[in-house]
Short mmCIF file of C-alpha atoms and ligand atoms in Angstrom, two decimals:
data_model
loop_
_atom_site.label_atom_id
_atom_site.label_comp_id
_atom_site.label_asym_id
_atom_site.label_seq_id
_atom_site.Cartn_x
_atom_site.Cartn_y
_atom_site.Cartn_z
CA MET A 884 -12.78 21.89 5.60
CA PRO A 885 -10.12 23.20 7.12
CA ASN A 886 -7.58 22.12 4.66
CA VAL A 887 -9.58 23.16 1.98
CA PHE A 888 -9.08 26.42 2.35
CA ASP A 889 -5.38 26.17 2.63
CA PHE A 890 -3.94 27.48 -1.00
CA THR A 891 -0.79 28.64 -1.87
CA PHE A 892 -0.99 28.58 -5.40
CA GLY A 893 0.84 32.45 -6.58
CA ASN A 894 0.12 34.36 -9.86
CA GLU A 895 -3.81 32.77 -10.35
CA THR A 896 -5.78 34.61 -12.92
CA ASP A 897 -9.08 36.24 -12.29
CA SER A 898 -11.60 33.31 -12.95
CA LEU A 899 -8.72 31.29 -9.82
CA LYS A 900 -9.77 33.87 -7.60
CA GLU A 901 -13.16 34.03 -7.87
CA CYS A 902 -12.88 30.31 -7.51
CA ILE A 903 -10.77 30.38 -4.82
CA ALA A 904 -13.31 33.26 -2.77
CA ARG A 905 -16.49 31.45 -3.70
CA SER A 906 -15.12 27.71 -2.43
CA PRO A 907 -15.89 28.49 1.84
CA ILE A 908 -19.42 30.28 0.66
CA LEU A 909 -20.39 26.88 -1.90
CA TRP A 910 -18.98 24.31 1.09
CA ASP A 911 -21.18 26.28 3.26
CA GLU A 912 -24.14 25.54 1.18
CA LEU A 913 -23.49 22.53 0.31
CA GLU A 914 -23.56 21.67 4.21
CA LYS A 915 -26.99 23.62 4.88
CA GLN A 916 -28.78 22.78 1.59
CA PRO A 917 -27.51 19.34 0.17
CA SER A 918 -30.61 18.84 -1.95
CA LYS A 919 -29.89 21.84 -3.62
CA PHE A 920 -26.47 19.70 -5.14
CA ARG A 921 -25.71 17.27 -8.02
CA VAL A 922 -22.11 16.47 -7.41
CA LEU A 923 -19.98 14.80 -10.30
CA THR A 924 -16.51 13.86 -10.03
CA GLY A 925 -14.78 11.62 -10.93
CA GLU A 926 -10.62 10.55 -12.06
CA ARG A 927 -8.78 8.67 -14.60
CA THR A 928 -8.41 5.30 -14.40
CA THR A 929 -4.21 5.05 -13.85
CA GLY A 930 -3.71 2.83 -11.01
CA ALA A 931 -4.71 3.00 -7.11
CA LEU A 932 -4.84 6.47 -5.10
CA HIS A 933 -2.53 7.87 -2.53
CA ILE A 934 -2.61 9.28 -0.06
CA GLY A 935 -2.66 13.46 -1.87
CA HIS A 936 -5.73 11.95 -3.68
CA TYR A 937 -7.03 11.35 0.06
CA PHE A 938 -6.56 14.41 1.39
CA GLY A 939 -6.49 16.54 -1.56
CA SER A 940 -10.61 14.84 -2.83
CA LEU A 941 -11.13 11.28 -1.47
CA LYS A 942 -11.43 12.64 2.40
CA SER A 943 -14.07 15.58 0.85
CA ARG A 944 -16.12 13.71 -1.11
CA VAL A 945 -16.75 11.26 2.15
CA THR A 946 -17.93 14.68 4.35
CA LEU A 947 -20.46 15.13 0.75
CA GLN A 948 -21.76 12.22 0.98
CA ASN A 949 -22.45 11.92 4.71
CA TRP A 950 -23.86 15.79 4.11
CA GLY A 951 -26.40 13.82 2.27
CA VAL A 952 -25.17 15.40 -1.81
CA ASP A 953 -26.29 13.10 -4.30
CA MET A 954 -23.05 12.58 -6.17
CA PHE A 955 -21.62 10.60 -9.02
CA LEU A 956 -18.25 9.59 -9.31
CA VAL A 957 -16.96 8.70 -13.03
CA LEU A 958 -14.28 6.70 -13.49
CA ALA A 959 -12.72 8.16 -16.59
CA ASP A 960 -11.71 5.16 -18.51
CA TYR A 961 -11.23 6.49 -21.85
CA GLN A 962 -9.87 9.81 -20.66
CA ALA A 963 -6.96 7.27 -19.21
CA ILE A 964 -5.73 7.25 -23.24
CA THR A 965 -5.92 10.44 -23.66
CA ASP A 966 -1.56 10.28 -23.25
CA ARG A 967 -1.16 6.58 -23.78
CA THR A 968 -2.64 3.91 -25.96
CA SER A 969 -2.54 0.86 -23.89
CA THR A 970 -5.45 -0.34 -21.81
CA GLU A 971 -4.89 -4.39 -20.45
CA LYS A 972 -4.70 -2.15 -17.17
CA LEU A 973 -7.59 -0.22 -17.12
CA LYS A 974 -9.85 -2.99 -15.56
CA GLU A 975 -7.27 -3.66 -12.50
CA SER A 976 -6.81 0.21 -11.92
CA ILE A 977 -11.03 0.65 -12.40
CA ASN A 978 -10.78 -2.32 -9.51
CA GLU A 979 -8.13 -0.71 -7.53
CA ILE A 980 -10.12 2.48 -6.98
CA ILE A 981 -12.86 1.42 -6.43
CA LEU A 982 -11.27 -0.73 -3.48
CA ASP A 983 -10.16 2.68 -2.47
CA TYR A 984 -13.60 3.96 -2.50
CA LEU A 985 -14.88 2.17 -0.11
CA ALA A 986 -11.89 1.97 2.20
CA VAL A 987 -11.85 5.45 2.68
CA GLY A 988 -15.42 5.08 3.28
CA LEU A 989 -17.64 5.86 0.29
CA GLN A 990 -20.83 3.83 -0.12
CA PRO A 991 -21.58 2.39 -3.43
CA GLU A 992 -25.76 2.60 -1.73
CA LYS A 993 -24.94 6.62 -1.35
CA THR A 994 -22.46 7.72 -4.48
CA THR A 995 -22.88 6.35 -7.97
CA ILE A 996 -20.26 4.80 -8.90
CA PHE A 997 -19.84 4.54 -12.94
CA CYS A 998 -17.31 4.04 -16.21
CA HIS A 999 -17.83 6.35 -18.52
CA SER A 1000 -17.15 4.01 -20.94
CA MET A 1001 -20.42 1.83 -20.19
CA ILE A 1002 -22.30 4.82 -20.91
CA PRO A 1003 -23.12 4.58 -24.46
CA SER A 1004 -25.78 8.32 -24.16
CA LEU A 1005 -23.56 10.50 -22.36
CA ASN A 1006 -20.25 9.59 -25.18
CA GLN A 1007 -23.06 10.31 -27.36
CA LEU A 1008 -23.67 14.15 -25.77
CA MET A 1009 -20.02 14.76 -27.20
CA LEU A 1010 -21.24 15.02 -31.02
CA PRO A 1011 -23.63 17.94 -30.18
CA PHE A 1012 -21.69 19.40 -27.75
CA LEU A 1013 -18.06 19.04 -29.87
CA SER A 1014 -20.64 20.99 -32.64
CA VAL A 1015 -20.52 24.60 -30.80
CA VAL A 1016 -16.59 24.77 -29.42
CA THR A 1017 -14.19 25.81 -32.19
CA MET A 1018 -10.82 25.13 -32.67
CA SER A 1019 -9.70 27.74 -30.76
CA GLU A 1020 -10.74 26.93 -27.92
CA LEU A 1021 -10.40 23.54 -27.50
CA GLN A 1022 -6.51 24.52 -28.94
CA ARG A 1023 -5.68 27.35 -26.18
CA ASN A 1024 -6.45 25.27 -22.78
CA PRO A 1025 -3.96 25.71 -20.73
CA THR A 1026 -4.20 22.17 -19.14
CA VAL A 1027 -4.55 20.34 -22.05
CA LYS A 1028 -1.56 22.07 -23.67
CA GLU A 1029 0.75 21.38 -20.71
CA GLU A 1030 -0.14 17.76 -20.21
CA ILE A 1031 0.79 18.02 -24.48
CA ALA A 1032 3.48 19.54 -23.11
CA LEU A 1033 4.89 16.73 -20.23
CA SER A 1034 3.91 13.95 -22.42
CA GLY A 1035 6.70 14.38 -24.78
CA THR A 1036 5.02 13.41 -27.44
CA ARG A 1037 5.18 15.81 -31.63
CA SER A 1038 1.92 13.57 -32.12
CA VAL A 1039 -1.16 14.67 -30.48
CA SER A 1040 -4.75 12.25 -30.68
CA GLY A 1041 -8.09 13.70 -31.25
CA LEU A 1042 -8.92 12.91 -27.91
CA MET A 1043 -6.69 14.72 -26.18
CA MET A 1044 -7.48 17.73 -27.77
CA THR A 1045 -11.12 16.94 -27.29
CA TYR A 1046 -11.10 15.17 -23.94
CA PRO A 1047 -12.17 18.78 -22.27
CA VAL A 1048 -15.49 18.30 -24.46
CA HIS A 1049 -15.70 14.45 -23.21
CA GLN A 1050 -15.52 15.58 -20.18
CA ALA A 1051 -18.51 18.36 -20.00
CA ALA A 1052 -20.23 14.69 -21.09
CA ASP A 1053 -19.45 13.52 -17.95
CA ILE A 1054 -21.18 16.54 -15.72
CA LEU A 1055 -23.51 18.05 -17.76
CA PHE A 1056 -25.47 14.06 -18.42
CA CYS A 1057 -26.14 13.90 -15.12
CA LYS A 1058 -26.85 17.09 -14.96
CA GLY A 1059 -24.02 18.34 -11.92
CA ASN A 1060 -24.20 21.35 -10.54
CA VAL A 1061 -20.74 21.47 -8.65
CA VAL A 1062 -17.34 19.78 -9.58
CA PRO A 1063 -15.16 19.21 -6.60
CA GLY A 1064 -11.72 19.23 -8.57
CA GLY A 1065 -8.32 21.13 -8.44
CA LYS A 1066 -6.78 23.91 -9.87
CA ASP A 1067 -6.21 22.03 -13.32
CA GLN A 1068 -9.90 21.71 -13.75
CA LEU A 1069 -10.85 24.75 -14.27
CA PRO A 1070 -10.53 25.36 -17.78
CA HIS A 1071 -12.22 22.03 -17.81
CA ILE A 1072 -15.28 23.39 -15.87
CA GLU A 1073 -15.07 26.99 -17.92
CA LEU A 1074 -15.50 24.90 -21.30
CA THR A 1075 -18.59 23.00 -19.78
CA ARG A 1076 -20.29 26.25 -18.73
CA LEU A 1077 -19.73 27.60 -22.29
CA ILE A 1078 -20.99 24.74 -23.94
CA ALA A 1079 -23.80 24.44 -21.47
CA ARG A 1080 -24.48 27.97 -22.02
CA ARG A 1081 -24.71 27.20 -25.94
CA ILE A 1082 -26.45 24.17 -25.89
CA ASN A 1083 -29.71 26.19 -23.72
CA LYS A 1084 -29.48 29.27 -25.39
CA LEU A 1085 -29.36 27.03 -29.53
CA TYR A 1086 -31.95 24.13 -28.62
CA PHE A 1087 -33.79 25.19 -25.47
CA ASN A 1088 -34.08 28.60 -26.07
CA GLY A 1089 -32.23 29.61 -22.69
CA GLU A 1090 -33.94 27.78 -20.96
CA ASN A 1091 -31.68 26.21 -18.42
CA PHE A 1092 -32.07 22.38 -19.43
CA PHE A 1093 -28.39 21.97 -18.82
CA PRO A 1094 -27.18 23.88 -15.70
CA GLU A 1095 -24.02 26.30 -15.73
CA PRO A 1096 -21.13 23.86 -12.97
CA GLU A 1097 -19.12 25.14 -10.14
CA LEU A 1098 -15.68 24.34 -9.39
CA LEU A 1099 -14.80 23.43 -6.07
CA LEU A 1100 -11.76 23.76 -5.86
CA SER A 1101 -9.58 21.55 -3.53
CA ALA A 1102 -6.95 22.20 -1.75
CA PRO A 1103 -3.59 21.86 -3.55
CA MET A 1104 -1.93 18.31 -3.54
CA LEU A 1105 0.66 16.92 -1.09
CA LEU A 1106 3.88 16.62 -2.73
CA GLY A 1107 5.61 12.91 -3.13
CA ILE A 1108 8.56 11.61 -0.75
CA ASP A 1109 10.86 13.36 -2.86
CA GLY A 1110 9.16 16.46 -3.04
CA ARG A 1111 8.24 16.61 -6.53
CA LYS A 1112 4.63 16.16 -7.57
CA MET A 1113 2.70 12.97 -6.05
CA GLY A 1114 2.59 10.75 -9.16
CA LYS A 1115 1.86 6.92 -10.08
CA SER A 1116 5.17 6.93 -12.03
CA LEU A 1117 7.73 9.20 -9.89
CA HIS A 1118 7.95 6.05 -7.35
CA ASN A 1119 7.16 9.21 -4.74
CA ALA A 1120 3.69 8.16 -3.41
CA ILE A 1121 2.24 6.86 -0.03
CA TYR A 1122 -0.51 4.91 -1.58
CA ILE A 1123 -3.93 4.12 1.12
CA LYS A 1124 -3.15 0.71 0.00
CA MET A 1125 0.10 -0.13 1.35
CA THR A 1126 1.40 -1.65 4.19
CA ALA A 1127 2.87 -0.33 7.45
CA ASP A 1128 6.25 -1.34 6.20
CA GLU A 1129 6.18 -0.09 3.20
CA THR A 1130 4.96 3.02 4.30
CA ALA A 1131 8.01 3.11 6.75
CA GLN A 1132 10.52 2.38 4.11
CA LEU A 1133 9.19 5.46 1.84
CA ILE A 1134 9.15 7.85 4.87
CA LYS A 1135 12.70 6.56 5.95
CA ARG A 1136 14.06 7.15 1.50
CA ALA A 1137 12.24 10.78 1.99
CA LYS A 1138 14.19 13.85 0.88
CA THR A 1139 15.25 16.24 3.36
CA ASP A 1140 17.85 18.86 3.65
CA SER A 1141 21.26 19.42 5.24
CA GLU A 1142 19.83 22.01 8.02
CA ILE A 1143 19.09 19.12 11.13
CA ASN A 1144 16.93 21.63 13.06
CA ILE A 1145 13.26 20.86 11.67
CA SER A 1146 11.49 24.63 11.01
CA TYR A 1147 7.98 24.68 9.15
CA ASP A 1148 9.53 27.03 5.98
CA PRO A 1149 7.54 26.03 3.02
CA ASN A 1150 9.60 28.99 0.53
CA ASN A 1151 13.63 27.51 2.05
CA ARG A 1152 12.56 24.05 3.21
CA PRO A 1153 9.60 22.67 0.78
CA GLU A 1154 10.14 19.30 1.10
CA VAL A 1155 10.48 19.45 5.06
CA ALA A 1156 7.59 21.61 4.95
CA ASN A 1157 5.80 19.44 2.96
CA LEU A 1158 6.70 16.01 5.38
CA LEU A 1159 5.02 18.48 8.48
CA ARG A 1160 2.03 19.22 6.25
CA LEU A 1161 1.33 15.68 5.92
CA TYR A 1162 1.61 15.31 9.78
CA SER A 1163 -0.98 17.94 10.29
CA LEU A 1164 -3.47 16.58 8.27
CA CYS A 1165 -2.70 13.27 10.33
CA THR A 1166 -3.53 15.01 13.60
CA GLY A 1167 -4.94 17.69 13.30
CA VAL A 1168 -1.69 19.88 14.54
CA SER A 1169 -0.67 22.83 13.11
CA PRO A 1170 3.05 21.82 11.19
CA GLU A 1171 4.63 24.95 13.47
CA THR A 1172 3.74 23.23 16.31
CA ILE A 1173 5.38 20.00 14.97
CA ALA A 1174 8.52 21.22 13.75
CA ASN A 1175 8.95 22.70 17.49
CA GLN A 1176 7.75 19.92 18.95
CA ILE A 1177 10.31 17.79 16.81
CA GLY A 1178 13.57 20.79 16.92
CA ALA A 1179 16.79 19.96 17.43
CA LYS A 1180 15.85 15.99 17.57
CA GLY A 1181 16.15 16.66 13.72
CA ALA A 1182 15.07 14.87 10.54
CA SER A 1183 15.59 11.00 11.67
CA ALA A 1184 12.57 11.88 14.63
CA LEU A 1185 10.91 13.51 11.65
CA LYS A 1186 10.06 10.69 9.77
CA LYS A 1187 10.08 8.41 12.76
CA ASN A 1188 6.89 9.92 14.22
CA LEU A 1189 5.43 10.53 10.53
CA THR A 1190 5.77 6.99 10.13
CA GLU A 1191 3.83 5.64 13.45
CA VAL A 1192 0.69 9.03 13.02
CA VAL A 1193 0.17 8.31 8.67
CA ASN A 1194 0.01 4.70 9.15
CA GLU A 1195 -2.37 5.30 12.34
CA TYR A 1196 -4.23 7.28 10.58
CA PHE A 1197 -4.95 4.68 7.29
CA ARG A 1198 -4.70 2.07 9.34
CA PRO A 1199 -8.97 1.25 9.68
CA MET A 1200 -9.03 2.41 6.22
CA ARG A 1201 -6.50 0.12 5.20
CA GLU A 1202 -7.87 -3.03 7.12
CA ARG A 1203 -11.58 -2.26 5.42
CA ARG A 1204 -9.73 -3.06 2.18
CA LYS A 1205 -8.95 -5.71 2.89
CA GLU A 1206 -12.53 -6.88 3.76
CA TYR A 1207 -13.18 -6.05 -0.08
CA VAL A 1208 -9.74 -6.98 -1.78
CA GLY A 1209 -10.80 -10.31 -2.11
CA ASP A 1210 -14.39 -10.19 -3.58
CA LYS A 1211 -14.42 -9.04 -7.28
CA ALA A 1212 -17.66 -9.97 -7.84
CA PHE A 1213 -18.84 -7.55 -5.08
CA ILE A 1214 -16.56 -4.69 -6.86
CA TRP A 1215 -18.09 -5.31 -10.44
CA LYS A 1216 -21.58 -5.71 -8.96
CA ILE A 1217 -20.87 -2.10 -7.46
CA LEU A 1218 -20.00 -0.62 -10.99
CA LYS A 1219 -22.69 -2.43 -13.01
CA ASP A 1220 -25.14 -0.75 -10.53
CA GLY A 1221 -23.69 2.58 -10.87
CA ASN A 1222 -23.64 1.66 -14.67
CA SER A 1223 -27.11 0.96 -15.11
CA LYS A 1224 -28.40 4.25 -12.51
CA ALA A 1225 -25.96 6.30 -14.68
CA ASN A 1226 -27.17 5.01 -18.36
CA GLU A 1227 -31.03 5.47 -17.16
CA ILE A 1228 -30.31 9.56 -16.90
CA ALA A 1229 -27.96 9.39 -19.49
CA ASN A 1230 -30.98 8.12 -21.67
CA LYS A 1231 -33.29 10.62 -20.20
CA THR A 1232 -30.91 13.49 -21.25
CA LEU A 1233 -30.25 12.58 -24.72
CA ASN A 1234 -33.66 11.92 -25.70
CA GLU A 1235 -34.61 15.11 -24.26
CA LEU A 1236 -31.95 16.97 -26.09
CA SER A 1237 -32.37 14.63 -29.55
CA LYS A 1238 -36.10 16.06 -29.04
CA ALA A 1239 -34.78 19.67 -28.74
CA MET A 1240 -32.71 19.21 -31.46
CA HIS A 1241 -35.12 18.32 -33.90
CA MET A 1242 -33.89 15.02 -34.42
CA GLN A 1243 -36.25 12.01 -33.98
CA TYR A 1244 -37.26 11.29 -36.64
CA TYR A 1245 -40.03 8.85 -36.42
N1 LIG B 2298 -9.69 15.46 -15.48
C1 LIG B 2298 -9.63 14.99 -14.25
C2 LIG B 2298 -8.70 14.23 -14.22
O1 LIG B 2298 -7.52 14.19 -14.30
C3 LIG B 2298 -10.90 12.99 -14.51
C4 LIG B 2298 -12.35 13.23 -14.82
C5 LIG B 2298 -12.07 13.08 -15.62
C6 LIG B 2298 -12.87 14.42 -13.99
N2 LIG B 2298 -14.01 13.71 -16.07
C7 LIG B 2298 -14.54 14.35 -14.43
C8 LIG B 2298 -13.08 15.64 -13.22
C9 LIG B 2298 -15.24 15.13 -15.17
C10 LIG B 2298 -14.07 15.92 -11.98
C11 LIG B 2298 -15.30 15.67 -13.75
O2 LIG B 2298 -8.47 13.93 -12.63
#
């Protein structure tokens, strides 16, 4: 997993440092003893996935799957409405994401794909979980704070404040012990650990009914072609599902700088460095070597070659995606099967917990 250890964060907190140090060891354990782990991760259902998602997380999920790690992927449709209220597009987003999963090589026979809105017992776990979390713990979550700031809204919904608790339910309903994610997920994982610990102490005499999951840190995401964060709303993302032509047009528009000679200088030339990193991810050649090869040929040569390697890299995935794109019945069958497996597990977990809480009255 070479690109997974390539961190360039700066000002890390202690717990993030710990996490950075731990992640390569965890990778090693996952490869050697896959049966010790249950991995739970997923995404908000806000639309199709881009190549930043691919290199940041989908690629490593496929690796874990193929090592035989038991993996659950949550399509977090309730989390998609923390900062917006419209729900009409959720269904199409779920369809797109499952197509992307299939394209990149995730296999529903091996990996359970479900959406949390259709797992009632998972959602009910949120109530006992909320009972062990304080308001100030919710209010100081840095990821939530940042999302509120970014959204620019003055009226923050209750779901926005509590979704990390809901996320704990996503993870703990199936007793996930490893959660792949970016560093922004660390506060949520810490909260999940806290909830697990408190519930275990309160209702299970400190026995490990719920595991305390660990964050398996993913590499920082690629930037968009304009040098900003690659994002769905910024029109700066190369999507897995794009055609070769769409990809070419987007890369043609990519921001570079006024210096003609191509060099790899992440601090002073972030946009060029980002293109070189993408090139490197698609070819396995280091960004420095690529920069040397292109050198005086400049940005247009870089973009032309980059377009070719990106299109070549994603061609088989895009072809696979096309095979499934018209088959809605197949996509919904995948979700239905995943949901039914998740429901079975969630019912069992909730049943055991409510028994321990003396809440089965007859
Ligand atoms: N918070 C994650 C994101 O914004 C999505 C998510 C929801 C998630 N539930 C999860 C991630 C459980 C890991 C585990 O992308």
